[in-house]
mmCIF file of C-alpha atoms in Angstrom:
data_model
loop_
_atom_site.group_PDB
_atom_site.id
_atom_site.type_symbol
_atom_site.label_atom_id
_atom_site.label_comp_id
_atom_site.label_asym_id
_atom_site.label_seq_id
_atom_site.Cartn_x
_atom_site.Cartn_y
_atom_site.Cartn_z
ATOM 1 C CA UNK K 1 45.022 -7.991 4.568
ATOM 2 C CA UNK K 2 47.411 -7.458 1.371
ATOM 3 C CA UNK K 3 50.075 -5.485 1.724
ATOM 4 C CA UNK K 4 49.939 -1.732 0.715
ATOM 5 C CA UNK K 5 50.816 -1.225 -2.757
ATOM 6 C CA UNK K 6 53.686 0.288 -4.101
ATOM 7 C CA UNK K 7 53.405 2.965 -6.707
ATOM 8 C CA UNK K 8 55.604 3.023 -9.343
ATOM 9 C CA UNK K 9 56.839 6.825 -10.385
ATOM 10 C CA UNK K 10 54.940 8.407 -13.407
ATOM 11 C CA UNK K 11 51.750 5.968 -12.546
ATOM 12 C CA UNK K 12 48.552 6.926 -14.387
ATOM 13 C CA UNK K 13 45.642 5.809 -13.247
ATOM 14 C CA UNK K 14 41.327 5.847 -15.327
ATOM 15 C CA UNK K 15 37.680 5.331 -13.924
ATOM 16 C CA UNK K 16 35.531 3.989 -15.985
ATOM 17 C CA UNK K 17 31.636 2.396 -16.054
ATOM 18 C CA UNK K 18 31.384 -0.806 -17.561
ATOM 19 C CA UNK K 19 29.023 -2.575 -19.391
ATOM 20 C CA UNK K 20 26.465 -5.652 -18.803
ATOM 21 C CA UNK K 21 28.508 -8.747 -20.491
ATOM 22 C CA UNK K 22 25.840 -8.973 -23.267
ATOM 23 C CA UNK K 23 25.536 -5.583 -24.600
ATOM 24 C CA UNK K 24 29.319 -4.807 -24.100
ATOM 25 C CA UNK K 25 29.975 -8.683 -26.271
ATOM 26 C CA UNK K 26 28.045 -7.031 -28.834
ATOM 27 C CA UNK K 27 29.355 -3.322 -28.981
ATOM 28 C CA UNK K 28 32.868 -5.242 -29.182
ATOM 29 C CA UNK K 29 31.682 -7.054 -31.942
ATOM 30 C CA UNK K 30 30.563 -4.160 -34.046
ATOM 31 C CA UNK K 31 33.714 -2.088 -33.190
ATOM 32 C CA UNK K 32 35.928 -5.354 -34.361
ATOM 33 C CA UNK K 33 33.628 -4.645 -37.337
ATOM 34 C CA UNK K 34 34.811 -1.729 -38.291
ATOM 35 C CA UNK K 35 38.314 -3.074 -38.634
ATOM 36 C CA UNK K 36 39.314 -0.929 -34.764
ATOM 37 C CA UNK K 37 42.800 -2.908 -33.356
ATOM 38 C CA UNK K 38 41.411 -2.000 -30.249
ATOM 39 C CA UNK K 39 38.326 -3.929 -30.248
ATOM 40 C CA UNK K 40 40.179 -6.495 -28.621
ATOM 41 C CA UNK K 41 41.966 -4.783 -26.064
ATOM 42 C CA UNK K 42 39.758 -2.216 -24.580
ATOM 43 C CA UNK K 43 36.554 -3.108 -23.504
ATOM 44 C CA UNK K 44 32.679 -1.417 -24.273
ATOM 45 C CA UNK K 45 32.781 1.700 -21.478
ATOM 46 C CA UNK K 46 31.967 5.011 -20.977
ATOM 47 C CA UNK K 47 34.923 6.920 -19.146
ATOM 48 C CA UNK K 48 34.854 8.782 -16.317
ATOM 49 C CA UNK K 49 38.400 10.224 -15.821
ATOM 50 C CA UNK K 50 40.777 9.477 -18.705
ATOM 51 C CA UNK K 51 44.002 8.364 -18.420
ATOM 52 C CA UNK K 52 45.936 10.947 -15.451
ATOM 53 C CA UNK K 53 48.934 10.717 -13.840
ATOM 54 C CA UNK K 54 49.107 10.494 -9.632
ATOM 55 C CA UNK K 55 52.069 10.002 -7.285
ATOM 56 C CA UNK K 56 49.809 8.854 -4.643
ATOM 57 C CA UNK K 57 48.027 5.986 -5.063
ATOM 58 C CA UNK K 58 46.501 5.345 -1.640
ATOM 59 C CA UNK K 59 45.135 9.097 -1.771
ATOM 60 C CA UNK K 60 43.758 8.224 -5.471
ATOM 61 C CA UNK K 61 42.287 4.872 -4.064
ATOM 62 C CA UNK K 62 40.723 6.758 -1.131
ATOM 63 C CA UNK K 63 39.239 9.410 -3.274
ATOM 64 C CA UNK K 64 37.378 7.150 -5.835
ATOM 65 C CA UNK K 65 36.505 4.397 -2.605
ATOM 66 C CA UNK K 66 34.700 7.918 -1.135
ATOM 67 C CA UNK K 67 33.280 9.180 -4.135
ATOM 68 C CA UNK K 68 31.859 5.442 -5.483
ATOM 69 C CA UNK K 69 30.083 5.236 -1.139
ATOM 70 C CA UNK K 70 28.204 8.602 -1.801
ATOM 71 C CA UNK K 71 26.895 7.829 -5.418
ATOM 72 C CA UNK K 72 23.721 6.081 -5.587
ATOM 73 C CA UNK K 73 23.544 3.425 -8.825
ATOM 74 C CA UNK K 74 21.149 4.936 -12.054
ATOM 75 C CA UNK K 75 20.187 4.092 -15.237
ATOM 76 C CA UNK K 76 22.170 4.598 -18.442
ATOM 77 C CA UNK K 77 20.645 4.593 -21.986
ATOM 78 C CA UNK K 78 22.893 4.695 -24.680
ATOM 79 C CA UNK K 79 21.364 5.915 -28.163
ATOM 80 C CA UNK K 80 22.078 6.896 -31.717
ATOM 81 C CA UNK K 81 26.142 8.070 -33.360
ATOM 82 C CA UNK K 82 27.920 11.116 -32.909
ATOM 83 C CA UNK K 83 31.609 11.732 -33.463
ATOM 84 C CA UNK K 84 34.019 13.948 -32.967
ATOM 85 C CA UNK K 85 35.133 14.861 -36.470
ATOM 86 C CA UNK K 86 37.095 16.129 -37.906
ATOM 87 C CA UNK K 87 39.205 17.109 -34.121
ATOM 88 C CA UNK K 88 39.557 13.151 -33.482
ATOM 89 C CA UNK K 89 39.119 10.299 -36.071
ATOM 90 C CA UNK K 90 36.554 9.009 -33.748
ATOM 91 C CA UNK K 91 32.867 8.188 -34.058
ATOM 92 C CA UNK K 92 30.827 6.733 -30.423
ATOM 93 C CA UNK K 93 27.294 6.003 -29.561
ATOM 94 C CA UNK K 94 25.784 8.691 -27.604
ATOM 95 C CA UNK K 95 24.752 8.753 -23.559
ATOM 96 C CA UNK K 96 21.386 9.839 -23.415
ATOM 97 C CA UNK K 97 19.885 8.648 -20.006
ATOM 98 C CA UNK K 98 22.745 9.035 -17.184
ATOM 99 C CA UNK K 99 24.523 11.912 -19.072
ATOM 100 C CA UNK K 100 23.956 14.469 -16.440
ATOM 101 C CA UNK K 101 25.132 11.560 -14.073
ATOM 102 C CA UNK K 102 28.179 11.233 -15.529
ATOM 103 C CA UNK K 103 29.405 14.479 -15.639
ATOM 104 C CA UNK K 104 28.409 14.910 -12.451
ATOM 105 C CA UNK K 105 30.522 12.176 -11.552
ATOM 106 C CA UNK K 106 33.645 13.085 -13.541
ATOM 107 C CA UNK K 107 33.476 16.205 -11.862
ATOM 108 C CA UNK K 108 33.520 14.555 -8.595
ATOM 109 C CA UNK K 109 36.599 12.329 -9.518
ATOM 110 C CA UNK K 110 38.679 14.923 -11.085
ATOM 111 C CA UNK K 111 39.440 16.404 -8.186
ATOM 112 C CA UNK K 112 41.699 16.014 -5.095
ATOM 113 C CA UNK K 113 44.698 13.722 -5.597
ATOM 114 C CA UNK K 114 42.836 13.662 -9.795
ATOM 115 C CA UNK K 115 42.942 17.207 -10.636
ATOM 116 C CA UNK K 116 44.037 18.551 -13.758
ATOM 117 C CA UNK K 117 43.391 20.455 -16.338
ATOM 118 C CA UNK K 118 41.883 18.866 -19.234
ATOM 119 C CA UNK K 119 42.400 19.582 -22.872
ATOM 120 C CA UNK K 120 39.162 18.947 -23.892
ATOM 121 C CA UNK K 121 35.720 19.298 -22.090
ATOM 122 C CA UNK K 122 34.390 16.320 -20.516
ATOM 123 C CA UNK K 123 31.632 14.304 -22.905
ATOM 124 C CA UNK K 124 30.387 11.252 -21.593
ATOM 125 C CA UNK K 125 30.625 8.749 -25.085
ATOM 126 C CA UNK K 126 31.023 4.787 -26.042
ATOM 127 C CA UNK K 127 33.816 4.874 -28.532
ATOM 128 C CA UNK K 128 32.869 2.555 -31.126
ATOM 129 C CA UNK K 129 35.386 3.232 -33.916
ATOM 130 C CA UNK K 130 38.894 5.073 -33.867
ATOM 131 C CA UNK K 131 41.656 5.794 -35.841
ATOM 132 C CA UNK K 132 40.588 3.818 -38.760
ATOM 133 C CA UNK K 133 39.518 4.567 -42.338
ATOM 134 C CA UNK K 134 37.420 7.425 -43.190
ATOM 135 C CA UNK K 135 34.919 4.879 -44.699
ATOM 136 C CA UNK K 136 35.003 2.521 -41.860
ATOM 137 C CA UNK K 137 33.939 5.670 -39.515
ATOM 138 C CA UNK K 138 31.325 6.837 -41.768
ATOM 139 C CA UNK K 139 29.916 2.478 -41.842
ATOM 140 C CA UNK K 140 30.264 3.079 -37.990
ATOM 141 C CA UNK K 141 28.060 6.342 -37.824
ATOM 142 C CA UNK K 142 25.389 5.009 -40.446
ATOM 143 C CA UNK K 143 24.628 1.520 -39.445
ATOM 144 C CA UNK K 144 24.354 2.224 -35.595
ATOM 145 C CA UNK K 145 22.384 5.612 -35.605
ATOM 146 C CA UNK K 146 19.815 3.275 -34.228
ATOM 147 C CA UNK K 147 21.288 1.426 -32.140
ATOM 148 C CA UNK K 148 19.863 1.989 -28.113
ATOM 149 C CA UNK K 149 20.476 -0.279 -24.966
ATOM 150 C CA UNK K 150 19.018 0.907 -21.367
ATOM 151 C CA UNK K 151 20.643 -0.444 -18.313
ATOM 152 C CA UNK K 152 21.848 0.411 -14.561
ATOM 153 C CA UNK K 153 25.043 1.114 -13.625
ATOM 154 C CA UNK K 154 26.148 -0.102 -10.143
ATOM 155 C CA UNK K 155 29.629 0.538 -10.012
ATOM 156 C CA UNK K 156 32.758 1.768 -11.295
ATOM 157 C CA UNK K 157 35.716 0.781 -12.458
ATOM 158 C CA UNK K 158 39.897 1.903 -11.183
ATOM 159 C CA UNK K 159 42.203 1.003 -13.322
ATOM 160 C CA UNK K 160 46.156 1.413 -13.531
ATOM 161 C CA UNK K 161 47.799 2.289 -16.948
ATOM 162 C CA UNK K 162 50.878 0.055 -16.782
ATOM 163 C CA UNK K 163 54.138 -0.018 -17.995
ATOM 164 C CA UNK K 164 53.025 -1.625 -21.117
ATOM 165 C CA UNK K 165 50.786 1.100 -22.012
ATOM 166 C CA UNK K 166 47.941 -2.073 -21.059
ATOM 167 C CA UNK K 167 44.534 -0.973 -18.751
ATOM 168 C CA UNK K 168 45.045 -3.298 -15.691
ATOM 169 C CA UNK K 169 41.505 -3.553 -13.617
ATOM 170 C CA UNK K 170 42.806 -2.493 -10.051
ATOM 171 C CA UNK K 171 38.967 -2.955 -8.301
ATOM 172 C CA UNK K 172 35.807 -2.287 -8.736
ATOM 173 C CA UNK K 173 33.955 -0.384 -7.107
ATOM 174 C CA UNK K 174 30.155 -0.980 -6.116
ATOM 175 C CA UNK K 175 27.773 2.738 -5.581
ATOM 176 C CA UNK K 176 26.583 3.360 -2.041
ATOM 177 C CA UNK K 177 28.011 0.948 -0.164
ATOM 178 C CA UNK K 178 31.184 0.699 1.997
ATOM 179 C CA UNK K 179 33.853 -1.759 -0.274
ATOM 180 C CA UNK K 180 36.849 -4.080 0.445
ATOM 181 C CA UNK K 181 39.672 -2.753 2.280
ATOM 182 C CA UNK K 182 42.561 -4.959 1.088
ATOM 183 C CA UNK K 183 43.615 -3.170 -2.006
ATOM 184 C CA UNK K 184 42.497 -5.963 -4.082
ATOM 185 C CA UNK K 185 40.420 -5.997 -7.200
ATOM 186 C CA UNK K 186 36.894 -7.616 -6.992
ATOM 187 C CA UNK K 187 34.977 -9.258 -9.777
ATOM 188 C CA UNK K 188 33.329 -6.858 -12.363
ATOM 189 C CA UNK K 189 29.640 -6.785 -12.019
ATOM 190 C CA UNK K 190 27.882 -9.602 -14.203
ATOM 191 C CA UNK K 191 24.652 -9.494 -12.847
ATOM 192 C CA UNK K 192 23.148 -6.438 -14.384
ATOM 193 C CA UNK K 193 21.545 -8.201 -17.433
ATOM 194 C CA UNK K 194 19.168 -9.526 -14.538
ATOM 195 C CA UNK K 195 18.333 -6.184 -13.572
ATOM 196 C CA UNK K 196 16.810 -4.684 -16.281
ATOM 197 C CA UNK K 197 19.385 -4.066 -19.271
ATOM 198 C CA UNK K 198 17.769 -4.032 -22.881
ATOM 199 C CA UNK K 199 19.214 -3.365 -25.831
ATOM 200 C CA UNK K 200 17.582 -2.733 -29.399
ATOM 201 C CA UNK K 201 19.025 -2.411 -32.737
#
């Protein structure tokens, strides 16, 4: 069994659902598009908890090991543009399928060892363009209002904000089923194009 971690003070910790390899390839490709640095850095997801501080990380990894057991996997479908101009230079393909899901889940995360108050209500989104030109976000918000992709989501992922500011996976976790105990990270989920993602543009 490894070791118990050590946390590190002012450690800041995310959840987020990921995305089949396929469709997530090709939402990275059209945010690269778009001229968005972050294209290659952060990959297609829809958050859960954003980035929030914890001085406990055992308590944190508890809480989201608990709250991953009791959730039973569903289906996302992501559809159509929204953004959130003109508060945040950002426009994101909307959750349509598996938005109640989401916030239900949020609301289950942010709590505990995760609470805090957020400056912003919680909307479950896949960024697909930020902070870039005004003309790149309006390209963004045209040519995918019909974009759509339907697929399950069987996990989740905890990640650790490093010191770098850089998104380190710390595990993943699969729904409604008891996980690893040796503070490790397991493989992200690959399979799901087998069971029954589709995507349509």
């Amino acid at each position: 069994m490894r070791a118990a971690r050590t946390v590190s003070e002012g450690m800041s910790v995310g959840v987020i659902l990921g995305f089949p390899p396929a469709i997530a390839a090709e939402l990275q490709r059209w945010r690269a598009s778009f001229g968005d640095p972050m294209a290659g850095v952060v990959p297609a997801h829809i958050t859960l908890v954003t980035t929030t501080p914890t001085d406990d990380w055992e308590a944190t990894r508890a809480h989201v090991h608990e709250v991953a057991r009791n959730q039973a996997p569903f289906m996302v479908t992501i559809s159509g543009t929204g953004t959130f101009r003109p508060v945040s230079p950002v426009v994101y393909i909307k959750v349509e399928e598996g938005f109640d899901a989401c916030v239900d889940l949020h609301e289950k995360l942010q709590t505990g060892p995760l609470q805090r108050e957020l400056p912003f209500s919680y909307h479950p989104h896949v960024t697909i363009a930020h902070d870039v030109a005004p003309e790149s976000l309006d390209e963004a918000e045209t040519v995918l209002e019909s974009y759509k992709a339907t697929f399950p989501v069987v996990s989740m992922g905890l990640y650790e904000h490093d010191a770098d500011g850089i998104w380190q996976l710390r595990e993943e976790l699969d729904f409604g089923t008891e996980t690893d105990d040796d503070g490790g990270t397991r493989g992200t989920k690959t399979d799901a194009d087998a069971n029954g993602a589709t995507a349509s543009h």
